[in-house]
Short mmCIF file of C-alpha atoms and ligand atoms in Angstrom, two decimals:
data_model
loop_
_atom_site.label_atom_id
_atom_site.label_comp_id
_atom_site.label_asym_id
_atom_site.label_seq_id
_atom_site.Cartn_x
_atom_site.Cartn_y
_atom_site.Cartn_z
CA UNK A 1 35.70 10.54 65.51
CA UNK A 2 36.05 6.52 66.54
CA UNK A 3 37.97 4.86 63.70
CA UNK A 4 37.67 1.43 65.76
CA UNK A 5 33.78 2.62 65.58
CA UNK A 6 34.16 1.19 62.06
CA UNK A 7 35.18 -2.10 62.52
CA UNK A 8 31.70 -3.17 64.12
CA UNK A 9 30.17 -1.99 60.36
CA UNK A 10 30.12 -3.99 57.25
CA UNK A 11 31.67 -2.48 54.11
CA UNK A 12 29.40 -2.06 51.58
CA UNK A 13 31.25 -3.84 49.10
CA UNK A 14 32.13 -6.67 50.67
CA UNK A 15 28.63 -8.08 50.86
CA UNK A 16 28.27 -10.95 48.14
CA UNK A 17 25.59 -9.33 46.44
CA UNK A 18 26.64 -7.39 42.89
CA UNK A 19 26.19 -8.51 38.86
CA UNK A 20 29.13 -11.72 39.02
CA UNK A 21 30.16 -11.21 42.74
CA UNK A 22 31.62 -14.58 42.72
CA UNK A 23 34.37 -13.90 40.56
CA UNK A 24 34.58 -9.87 40.95
CA UNK A 25 35.24 -8.82 44.58
CA UNK A 26 34.31 -5.25 43.65
CA UNK A 27 34.32 -2.52 41.08
CA UNK A 28 35.79 0.92 41.53
CA UNK A 29 35.21 4.19 39.72
CA UNK A 30 37.96 7.75 40.51
CA UNK A 31 37.64 10.52 39.61
CA UNK A 32 40.33 12.89 40.00
CA UNK A 33 39.87 16.65 40.20
CA UNK A 34 41.96 19.86 40.60
CA UNK A 35 40.42 23.30 41.33
CA UNK A 36 41.39 25.99 38.46
CA UNK A 37 44.45 28.86 40.10
CA UNK A 38 45.84 26.43 42.46
CA UNK A 39 48.78 25.12 42.67
CA UNK A 40 48.77 21.09 42.70
CA UNK A 41 48.99 19.73 46.54
CA UNK A 42 52.57 18.46 46.16
CA UNK A 43 53.72 22.15 45.16
CA UNK A 44 51.05 24.09 47.25
CA UNK A 45 52.12 26.04 50.11
CA UNK A 46 50.56 24.87 54.09
CA UNK A 47 48.06 28.11 53.63
CA UNK A 48 47.17 27.18 50.40
CA UNK A 49 46.32 23.59 51.11
CA UNK A 50 44.47 24.28 54.34
CA UNK A 51 42.02 26.55 51.85
CA UNK A 52 41.83 23.46 49.29
CA UNK A 53 40.47 20.93 52.51
CA UNK A 54 38.21 23.97 53.99
CA UNK A 55 36.61 24.71 50.11
CA UNK A 56 36.40 20.68 49.39
CA UNK A 57 35.01 20.08 53.26
CA UNK A 58 32.08 23.09 52.53
CA UNK A 59 31.59 21.73 48.62
CA UNK A 60 31.12 18.16 50.04
CA UNK A 61 28.77 18.60 52.42
CA UNK A 62 25.97 20.64 49.67
CA UNK A 63 26.67 17.34 48.10
CA UNK A 64 23.15 15.35 48.40
CA UNK A 65 25.20 11.76 48.13
CA UNK A 66 27.59 12.68 50.94
CA UNK A 67 24.71 14.62 52.61
CA UNK A 68 25.40 11.70 55.65
CA UNK A 69 29.10 11.61 55.15
CA UNK A 70 31.63 11.79 58.15
CA UNK A 71 35.02 13.81 57.35
CA UNK A 72 38.10 12.99 59.13
CA UNK A 73 41.00 14.55 59.74
CA UNK A 74 44.12 13.00 58.86
CA UNK A 75 46.20 15.07 61.24
CA UNK A 76 44.02 14.27 64.03
CA UNK A 77 44.83 10.49 63.54
CA UNK A 78 47.09 7.91 65.10
CA UNK A 79 49.72 6.09 62.26
CA UNK A 80 47.64 2.36 62.92
CA UNK A 81 44.29 4.67 62.14
CA UNK A 82 45.69 5.79 59.39
CA UNK A 83 46.90 2.12 58.44
CA UNK A 84 43.27 0.80 58.72
CA UNK A 85 41.61 3.39 56.32
CA UNK A 86 44.65 2.12 53.78
CA UNK A 87 43.32 -1.09 54.01
CA UNK A 88 39.90 -0.24 53.97
CA UNK A 89 40.33 1.92 50.41
CA UNK A 90 39.48 4.67 52.14
CA UNK A 91 42.64 6.35 51.63
CA UNK A 92 45.71 5.35 49.38
CA UNK A 93 49.98 5.25 50.74
CA UNK A 94 50.57 8.98 49.63
CA UNK A 95 47.33 10.22 51.63
CA UNK A 96 48.64 8.16 55.29
CA UNK A 97 52.06 9.56 54.60
CA UNK A 98 51.69 13.68 54.26
CA UNK A 99 48.90 14.61 57.48
CA UNK A 100 48.74 18.56 56.98
CA UNK A 101 45.67 19.40 55.73
CA UNK A 102 44.63 15.98 54.57
CA UNK A 103 41.39 14.72 54.77
CA UNK A 104 38.73 12.27 53.56
CA UNK A 105 35.26 12.28 53.63
CA UNK A 106 33.40 8.81 53.81
CA UNK A 107 29.83 7.96 52.92
CA UNK A 108 27.41 5.52 54.03
CA UNK A 109 28.12 2.01 53.90
CA UNK A 110 31.93 3.35 53.02
CA UNK A 111 31.30 3.14 49.02
CA UNK A 112 31.87 6.95 48.57
CA UNK A 113 34.63 8.59 49.66
CA UNK A 114 36.44 12.05 48.71
CA UNK A 115 40.07 11.90 49.29
CA UNK A 116 41.09 15.82 49.87
CA UNK A 117 44.79 16.82 49.03
CA UNK A 118 46.59 13.97 47.80
CA UNK A 119 47.85 13.79 44.02
CA UNK A 120 45.10 15.98 43.06
CA UNK A 121 43.08 18.21 45.22
CA UNK A 122 40.28 16.38 44.92
CA UNK A 123 39.70 12.29 44.67
CA UNK A 124 36.44 11.05 44.39
CA UNK A 125 36.10 7.07 44.67
CA UNK A 126 33.00 4.63 44.78
CA UNK A 127 33.60 0.55 45.27
CA UNK A 128 30.35 -1.98 45.59
CA UNK A 129 30.57 -5.67 45.49
CA UNK A 130 30.37 -7.20 42.04
CA UNK A 131 30.79 -6.18 38.56
CA UNK A 132 29.25 -2.78 39.20
CA UNK A 133 31.12 0.74 37.21
CA UNK A 134 28.48 1.38 35.42
CA UNK A 135 26.11 2.34 38.27
CA UNK A 136 29.18 3.51 40.22
CA UNK A 137 30.02 5.55 37.46
CA UNK A 138 26.59 7.11 37.68
CA UNK A 139 26.80 8.00 41.32
CA UNK A 140 30.26 9.27 40.98
CA UNK A 141 29.07 11.23 37.79
CA UNK A 142 26.35 12.93 40.26
CA UNK A 143 28.54 14.46 42.88
CA UNK A 144 30.99 15.26 40.84
CA UNK A 145 28.22 17.32 39.63
CA UNK A 146 27.41 18.16 43.13
CA UNK A 147 30.78 19.74 43.70
CA UNK A 148 31.49 21.80 40.11
CA UNK A 149 28.75 23.89 41.19
CA UNK A 150 30.47 25.12 44.46
CA UNK A 151 34.30 24.46 42.67
CA UNK A 152 35.91 25.43 39.80
CA UNK A 153 37.33 22.81 38.79
CA UNK A 154 40.65 23.15 36.36
CA UNK A 155 39.79 22.31 32.87
CA UNK A 156 41.03 22.21 28.90
CA UNK A 157 38.93 22.42 26.16
CA UNK A 158 41.19 20.07 24.58
CA UNK A 159 42.65 17.95 27.64
CA UNK A 160 40.04 17.95 30.43
CA UNK A 161 39.97 17.44 33.87
CA UNK A 162 43.91 19.02 34.33
CA UNK A 163 45.73 16.83 36.95
CA UNK A 164 48.92 16.64 39.14
CA UNK A 165 49.76 13.72 36.80
CA UNK A 166 49.25 13.55 32.98
CA UNK A 167 48.49 10.31 33.53
CA UNK A 168 45.04 11.07 34.99
CA UNK A 169 44.34 13.94 32.33
CA UNK A 170 41.16 13.89 30.75
CA UNK A 171 38.21 12.07 32.54
CA UNK A 172 40.86 11.52 35.73
CA UNK A 173 38.91 8.88 35.21
CA UNK A 174 40.37 4.62 37.22
CA UNK A 175 37.39 2.12 36.57
CA UNK A 176 38.85 -0.66 38.02
CA UNK A 177 37.76 -4.51 39.07
CA UNK A 178 39.18 -6.93 42.04
CA UNK A 179 39.13 -10.15 40.40
CA UNK A 180 40.03 -13.02 41.95
CA UNK A 181 40.85 -15.91 39.51
CA UNK A 182 42.17 -19.01 42.09
CA UNK A 183 40.79 -21.42 38.97
CA UNK A 184 42.98 -19.62 36.25
CA UNK A 185 45.94 -20.05 38.57
CA UNK A 186 45.66 -23.41 39.79
CA UNK A 187 44.44 -24.47 36.18
CA UNK A 188 47.71 -22.73 35.09
CA UNK A 189 45.91 -20.32 32.06
CA UNK A 190 46.52 -17.79 33.97
CA UNK A 191 49.64 -16.21 32.32
CA UNK A 192 48.08 -16.64 28.76
CA UNK A 193 44.79 -14.81 29.57
CA UNK A 194 47.01 -11.97 31.48
CA UNK A 195 48.51 -11.88 28.47
CA UNK A 196 45.89 -11.48 26.20
CA UNK A 197 44.88 -8.56 28.35
CA UNK A 198 47.68 -5.92 27.27
CA UNK A 199 46.52 -5.37 24.11
CA UNK A 200 43.31 -5.24 25.34
CA UNK A 201 43.88 -1.82 26.74
CA UNK A 202 43.59 -2.75 30.53
CA UNK A 203 46.30 -2.67 33.40
CA UNK A 204 46.77 -5.51 36.07
CA UNK A 205 47.68 -4.94 39.29
CA UNK A 206 48.02 -6.44 42.25
CA UNK A 207 45.52 -6.12 45.39
CA UNK A 208 46.44 -3.17 46.47
CA UNK A 209 46.51 -0.09 43.91
CA UNK A 210 50.01 0.27 42.12
CA UNK A 211 51.68 -2.58 43.72
CA UNK A 212 52.17 -5.46 41.51
CA UNK A 213 52.35 -8.10 44.54
CA UNK A 214 49.73 -11.13 43.82
CA UNK A 215 48.14 -12.22 47.01
CA UNK A 216 45.39 -14.24 47.64
CA UNK A 217 44.91 -15.14 43.57
CA UNK A 218 43.24 -11.35 43.58
CA UNK A 219 43.99 -9.02 40.79
CA UNK A 220 43.01 -5.33 39.66
CA UNK A 221 42.28 -4.62 35.96
CA UNK A 222 41.18 -1.26 35.00
CA UNK A 223 41.50 1.18 32.25
CA UNK A 224 44.66 1.89 30.72
CA UNK A 225 44.44 5.60 29.77
CA UNK A 226 42.35 8.51 30.73
CA UNK A 227 42.26 10.70 27.63
CA UNK A 228 39.93 10.27 24.69
CA UNK A 229 36.93 8.29 24.87
CA UNK A 230 33.95 9.65 26.99
CA UNK A 231 34.22 8.05 30.15
CA UNK A 232 31.15 5.62 29.70
CA UNK A 233 32.98 4.04 26.74
CA UNK A 234 36.74 3.42 28.89
CA UNK A 235 34.41 2.03 31.90
CA UNK A 236 32.25 0.00 28.97
CA UNK A 237 35.93 -1.62 27.90
CA UNK A 238 36.63 -2.31 31.13
CA UNK A 239 33.86 -4.05 31.65
CA UNK A 240 33.67 -5.97 28.92
CA UNK A 241 37.37 -7.02 29.38
CA UNK A 242 36.13 -7.56 33.17
CA UNK A 243 33.24 -9.89 31.66
CA UNK A 244 35.12 -12.34 29.58
CA UNK A 245 37.97 -13.14 32.77
CA UNK A 246 34.40 -14.02 34.26
CA UNK A 247 33.79 -16.20 32.36
CA UNK A 248 36.81 -17.84 31.46
CA UNK A 249 37.18 -17.97 35.51
CA UNK A 250 33.72 -19.84 35.85
CA UNK A 251 35.05 -22.59 32.87
CA UNK A 252 38.24 -23.54 35.11
CA UNK A 253 36.60 -23.25 38.43
CA UNK A 254 33.91 -26.14 36.82
CA UNK A 255 36.91 -27.99 34.99
CA UNK A 256 38.55 -28.25 38.64
CA UNK A 257 35.27 -29.74 40.43
CA UNK A 258 34.65 -32.47 37.58
CA UNK A 259 35.91 -36.03 38.42
CA UNK A 260 39.05 -36.89 38.95
CA UNK A 261 40.16 -33.51 39.48
CA UNK A 262 37.64 -32.66 41.92
CA UNK A 263 38.93 -34.74 44.80
CA UNK A 264 41.94 -33.33 44.27
CA UNK A 265 40.38 -29.26 44.82
CA UNK A 266 38.71 -31.18 47.53
CA UNK A 267 41.92 -31.89 49.72
CA UNK A 268 43.45 -28.29 48.72
CA UNK A 269 40.23 -26.74 50.57
CA UNK A 270 39.78 -28.94 53.53
CA UNK A 271 43.75 -28.72 53.77
CA UNK A 272 43.09 -24.61 53.81
CA UNK A 273 39.82 -25.32 56.30
CA UNK A 274 41.85 -27.22 58.46
CA UNK A 275 45.18 -24.23 59.09
CA UNK A 276 42.54 -21.86 59.41
CA UNK A 277 40.79 -23.75 62.01
CA UNK A 278 44.25 -24.61 63.70
CA UNK A 279 46.82 -22.15 63.12
CA UNK A 280 48.23 -20.67 66.28
CA UNK A 281 50.69 -17.77 63.99
CA UNK A 282 49.91 -17.09 60.35
CA UNK A 283 51.17 -14.03 58.30
CA UNK A 284 48.02 -12.31 56.06
CA UNK A 285 49.86 -13.85 52.65
CA UNK A 286 49.09 -17.57 54.26
CA UNK A 287 45.84 -16.58 55.27
CA UNK A 288 44.63 -14.95 51.76
CA UNK A 289 46.51 -17.80 50.05
CA UNK A 290 43.66 -20.44 52.33
CA UNK A 291 40.48 -17.73 52.27
CA UNK A 292 41.43 -17.73 48.07
CA UNK A 293 40.35 -21.82 48.26
CA UNK A 294 37.80 -21.22 50.50
CA UNK A 295 36.00 -18.80 48.60
CA UNK A 296 36.40 -20.83 45.81
CA UNK A 297 34.71 -23.95 47.34
CA UNK A 298 32.12 -21.49 48.86
CA UNK A 299 31.16 -20.22 45.18
CA UNK A 300 31.07 -23.76 44.23
CA UNK A 301 28.45 -24.15 46.40
CA UNK A 302 30.26 -26.20 48.35
CA UNK A 303 28.99 -26.72 52.51
CA UNK A 304 32.01 -24.51 54.62
CA UNK A 305 31.51 -23.42 58.08
CA UNK A 306 32.02 -19.30 56.82
CA UNK A 307 29.50 -17.55 54.27
CA UNK A 308 31.04 -15.38 51.47
CA UNK A 309 30.76 -11.79 53.05
CA UNK A 310 32.86 -13.33 56.08
CA UNK A 311 35.24 -14.39 54.03
CA UNK A 312 34.88 -11.17 51.08
CA UNK A 313 35.80 -9.39 54.79
CA UNK A 314 38.79 -11.11 56.10
CA UNK A 315 40.21 -10.42 52.79
CA UNK A 316 40.54 -6.58 55.04
CA UNK A 317 40.27 -7.47 58.48
CA UNK A 318 42.72 -9.84 58.25
CA UNK A 319 45.31 -7.42 57.63
CA UNK A 320 47.84 -5.81 59.97
CA UNK A 321 46.43 -2.52 60.91
CA UNK A 322 43.08 -4.11 61.55
CA UNK A 323 44.55 -6.57 63.52
CA UNK A 324 46.45 -3.58 65.78
CA UNK A 325 42.97 -1.55 65.39
CA UNK A 326 41.17 -5.06 66.67
CA UNK A 327 43.95 -5.05 69.55
CA UNK A 328 43.42 -1.38 70.08
CA UNK A 329 47.37 -0.79 70.15
CA UNK A 330 50.25 -1.26 67.11
CA UNK A 331 51.76 -5.01 67.06
CA UNK A 332 54.83 -6.54 66.45
CA UNK A 333 54.77 -8.85 63.56
CA UNK A 334 54.28 -12.32 65.83
CA UNK A 335 51.95 -10.07 67.87
CA UNK A 336 49.71 -9.93 64.79
CA UNK A 337 50.35 -13.36 63.30
CA UNK A 338 48.83 -14.77 67.03
CA UNK A 339 45.72 -12.62 66.81
CA UNK A 340 45.43 -13.12 62.90
CA UNK A 341 45.36 -16.89 63.80
CA UNK A 342 42.60 -16.71 66.61
CA UNK A 343 40.53 -14.38 64.48
CA UNK A 344 40.59 -16.51 62.01
CA UNK A 345 40.03 -20.08 64.56
CA UNK A 346 36.80 -17.82 65.84
CA UNK A 347 35.32 -17.08 62.12
CA UNK A 348 35.47 -21.23 61.07
CA UNK A 349 34.41 -22.37 63.96
CA UNK B 1 65.91 -23.36 47.07
CA UNK B 2 68.43 -20.76 47.09
CA UNK B 3 67.82 -16.59 46.08
CA UNK B 4 66.77 -15.89 42.74
CA UNK B 5 68.72 -13.11 42.72
CA UNK B 6 71.95 -13.40 44.56
CA UNK B 7 72.15 -17.37 44.29
CA UNK B 8 74.11 -17.81 47.15
CA UNK B 9 71.59 -17.48 50.23
CA UNK B 10 68.99 -19.89 50.95
CA UNK B 11 64.76 -18.54 50.05
CA UNK B 12 62.98 -17.37 52.30
CA UNK B 13 60.68 -14.61 51.03
CA UNK B 14 58.54 -16.42 48.49
CA UNK B 15 55.64 -14.30 46.53
CA UNK B 16 53.92 -13.98 42.92
CA UNK B 17 54.50 -11.15 41.83
CA UNK B 18 53.11 -9.54 38.04
CA UNK B 19 55.74 -8.97 35.74
CA UNK B 20 54.70 -7.29 32.65
CA UNK B 21 51.27 -9.00 32.57
CA UNK B 22 52.42 -12.14 33.34
CA UNK B 23 52.71 -13.95 37.32
CA UNK B 24 56.04 -14.15 37.89
CA UNK B 25 56.90 -16.67 41.39
CA UNK B 26 59.91 -14.28 43.29
CA UNK B 27 62.34 -16.77 45.43
CA UNK B 28 64.93 -14.10 47.90
CA UNK B 29 67.14 -14.85 50.76
CA UNK B 30 65.90 -11.88 53.42
CA UNK B 31 68.49 -9.50 52.52
CA UNK B 32 67.64 -9.73 49.24
CA UNK B 33 64.45 -9.48 49.95
CA UNK B 34 64.98 -6.05 51.97
CA UNK B 35 66.90 -4.15 49.28
CA UNK B 36 64.13 -5.44 46.40
CA UNK B 37 61.43 -3.66 45.36
CA UNK B 38 59.45 -5.25 48.57
CA UNK B 39 56.12 -6.41 48.32
CA UNK B 40 53.51 -4.54 48.26
CA UNK B 41 55.78 -1.47 47.95
CA UNK B 42 53.81 1.22 46.29
CA UNK B 43 55.11 1.14 42.24
CA UNK B 44 54.55 4.47 40.95
CA UNK B 45 53.13 5.21 37.36
CA UNK B 46 55.63 7.58 37.31
CA UNK B 47 57.97 5.49 36.57
CA UNK B 48 55.54 3.63 33.89
CA UNK B 49 55.03 7.50 32.72
CA UNK B 50 59.06 8.37 32.67
CA UNK B 51 59.67 5.32 30.39
CA UNK B 52 57.07 6.93 27.71
CA UNK B 53 58.97 10.06 28.10
CA UNK B 54 62.23 8.56 27.95
CA UNK B 55 61.01 6.91 24.73
CA UNK B 56 59.98 10.62 23.32
CA UNK B 57 61.60 11.05 19.46
CA UNK B 58 63.90 14.18 20.30
CA UNK B 59 63.53 17.31 18.85
CA UNK B 60 59.66 17.18 19.23
CA UNK B 61 60.49 18.97 22.73
CA UNK B 62 61.61 22.27 23.42
CA UNK B 63 65.07 21.05 24.63
CA UNK B 64 67.14 24.32 23.79
CA UNK B 65 64.90 26.38 26.10
CA UNK B 66 64.39 25.14 29.65
CA UNK B 67 60.23 25.78 29.76
CA UNK B 68 58.91 27.55 32.96
CA UNK B 69 55.60 27.85 33.88
CA UNK B 70 55.19 31.34 35.35
CA UNK B 71 52.25 30.51 37.93
CA UNK B 72 53.73 28.01 40.37
CA UNK B 73 57.27 28.79 39.26
CA UNK B 74 58.10 24.96 37.66
CA UNK B 75 60.37 24.51 35.02
CA UNK B 76 59.88 21.88 32.22
CA UNK B 77 62.79 20.06 33.33
CA UNK B 78 61.42 19.57 36.49
CA UNK B 79 58.54 17.70 35.51
CA UNK B 80 60.72 15.49 32.94
CA UNK B 81 62.64 14.12 36.23
CA UNK B 82 59.55 13.91 38.68
CA UNK B 83 56.62 13.20 36.07
CA UNK B 84 54.36 16.06 37.89
CA UNK B 85 53.24 18.81 36.90
CA UNK B 86 53.00 22.16 39.33
CA UNK B 87 49.74 23.95 39.00
CA UNK B 88 47.01 24.00 36.57
CA UNK B 89 48.38 25.84 33.95
CA UNK B 90 51.78 23.99 33.74
CA UNK B 91 49.48 22.71 31.46
CA UNK B 92 49.70 25.92 29.50
CA UNK B 93 53.15 26.73 30.10
CA UNK B 94 54.30 23.75 28.99
CA UNK B 95 51.69 23.19 25.96
CA UNK B 96 54.36 22.78 23.30
CA UNK B 97 55.82 19.25 24.68
CA UNK B 98 53.05 17.92 26.86
CA UNK B 99 50.60 18.02 24.14
CA UNK B 100 53.40 15.40 22.56
CA UNK B 101 53.43 13.91 26.13
CA UNK B 102 49.87 13.67 26.40
CA UNK B 103 49.32 12.17 23.22
CA UNK B 104 52.34 9.39 23.91
CA UNK B 105 50.42 8.10 27.08
CA UNK B 106 46.98 8.56 26.17
CA UNK B 107 46.92 7.85 21.89
CA UNK B 108 44.59 10.29 21.85
CA UNK B 109 44.98 14.65 22.00
CA UNK B 110 41.29 15.21 22.77
CA UNK B 111 39.20 15.03 25.58
CA UNK B 112 35.21 13.55 24.80
CA UNK B 113 34.38 13.01 28.20
CA UNK B 114 32.03 15.14 30.52
CA UNK B 115 32.72 18.63 30.85
CA UNK B 116 32.00 20.55 34.89
CA UNK B 117 28.51 21.39 35.26
CA UNK B 118 26.92 25.37 34.44
CA UNK B 119 30.82 25.19 31.94
CA UNK B 120 30.44 26.51 28.44
CA UNK B 121 31.96 22.93 27.37
CA UNK B 122 29.16 21.10 29.23
CA UNK B 123 27.12 23.20 27.14
CA UNK B 124 28.10 22.93 23.70
CA UNK B 125 28.39 19.40 25.00
CA UNK B 126 24.55 19.46 26.00
CA UNK B 127 23.75 21.25 22.69
CA UNK B 128 25.20 19.42 20.73
CA UNK B 129 23.68 16.04 22.36
CA UNK B 130 20.03 17.48 22.48
CA UNK B 131 20.18 18.03 18.53
CA UNK B 132 21.65 14.84 18.10
CA UNK B 133 18.31 13.08 19.79
CA UNK B 134 16.33 15.13 18.04
CA UNK B 135 17.73 14.01 14.53
CA UNK B 136 17.58 10.02 15.73
CA UNK B 137 13.89 10.95 17.06
CA UNK B 138 13.84 11.81 13.25
CA UNK B 139 15.36 8.87 11.68
CA UNK B 140 13.14 6.00 13.20
CA UNK B 141 10.62 7.60 12.27
CA UNK B 142 11.69 7.72 9.01
CA UNK B 143 12.87 4.00 9.60
CA UNK B 144 16.24 4.93 8.48
CA UNK B 145 18.41 2.25 11.20
CA UNK B 146 21.09 3.23 9.32
CA UNK B 147 21.24 6.67 10.10
CA UNK B 148 19.38 5.84 13.50
CA UNK B 149 23.05 3.42 14.53
CA UNK B 150 25.41 6.49 13.23
CA UNK B 151 23.59 8.86 16.05
CA UNK B 152 23.25 6.59 18.36
CA UNK B 153 26.68 5.91 17.77
CA UNK B 154 27.56 9.84 18.03
CA UNK B 155 25.73 10.29 21.28
CA UNK B 156 27.74 7.66 23.07
CA UNK B 157 30.65 9.19 22.41
CA UNK B 158 29.19 12.31 23.99
CA UNK B 159 28.50 10.16 26.94
CA UNK B 160 24.99 10.68 26.03
CA UNK B 161 23.09 7.73 25.07
ZN1 ZN C 401 70.04 -12.97 47.76
ZN1 ZN C 402 52.44 26.07 36.65
#
């Protein structure tokens, strides 16, 4: 399979269609599953790992929602292609590193995907636009049921689904939302708001999973625990917290756009537009900060020569692996910054 | 601006980081940035887990004897180092100390969610849910709304509302 073909297709979550998409860039639901009686991938033999891969691929082919999915074997990919898949939220860094007998099944519009032999035998994921955790759980839940008809999952009556790391035992669920909070950042409320979240059973991370770095005012909010409450109850807690964040962010955005503040915001936005339209060399970090202000302006309905879906896509397209995929070869940082700037100029012309 | 770590060199790497649910501005020189947890570098949830393991009250774990999982050969001491178990049977082999660990991590020790299709646990959940739905219907018919609300909560707890 030619991964560069994927560049021509839109990622489903990037389409600004879901509820509260002006603040919630995407929602993601992940279920961790393991086969009973087999060592976890980290302690498995090459032969056992290969067996899990082929059984999992066969089971995925029988799952209704994955009928048109593409199966990708990591060992057949170049390094640049693996980075590309990490950036598209389809595989983790861990899976990109250990490639032998590792795979990923990618469904239509890249909404459903299944990582095989990551930390756990199976990591089923659903990702889509806006605040839509319930819908994504319905979808992954039914794929999970289909898979469990061909595979015997490790399950304990008290501890639920057993995972390689006990933090994932129980439901194996992580429900997370990627939220865009430039308003709370600009009004200086972000720390007070995030502080309040730690008591509500959620964890806040930066853009790419476990990292703590904040890029482009994007934050990932997810459930802190996975064992005890039923999946739908864990999901509704995260949805509630995110719903509150959406309200606070929208209030902050309105106050930023009013009166004398309005001119300052306008200045910030149009300076960012100027950079994106004119820069000859730009890093990912810097482009994300400018894209953040453009995204804010678009959500306020300002007339800017760009669309929300283009900006959503650029948060991924401007990443190093995507720039290299566009060039068709590995590039050094200087070359990437040059190519990124010309990509952005084209998108904002 | 000087590097916030060594305080000697000019800071040239700037980024924001979430520390304890707070956004902090980090300014580092090139040398310190290389040795620091670099932006984007994966911070595994295992660190968090290990700090929780370290926080377990002594004596609640089988310390004198290092437990062994016969199915995969993993020792409990090795799990304490990495935070990773070797196979599903590890949960039985280390059941004593692990139940304390799970309680510590999740604040709960009983799974309340779904079970694999066709498993006895799934059948039990379906039967319980069917019974509750039946009772709910009766409660609604009898206009006992307090009871109905209570039953709805129980259905929700089963993930079957
Ligand atoms: Zn320094
Ligand atoms: Zn074991």
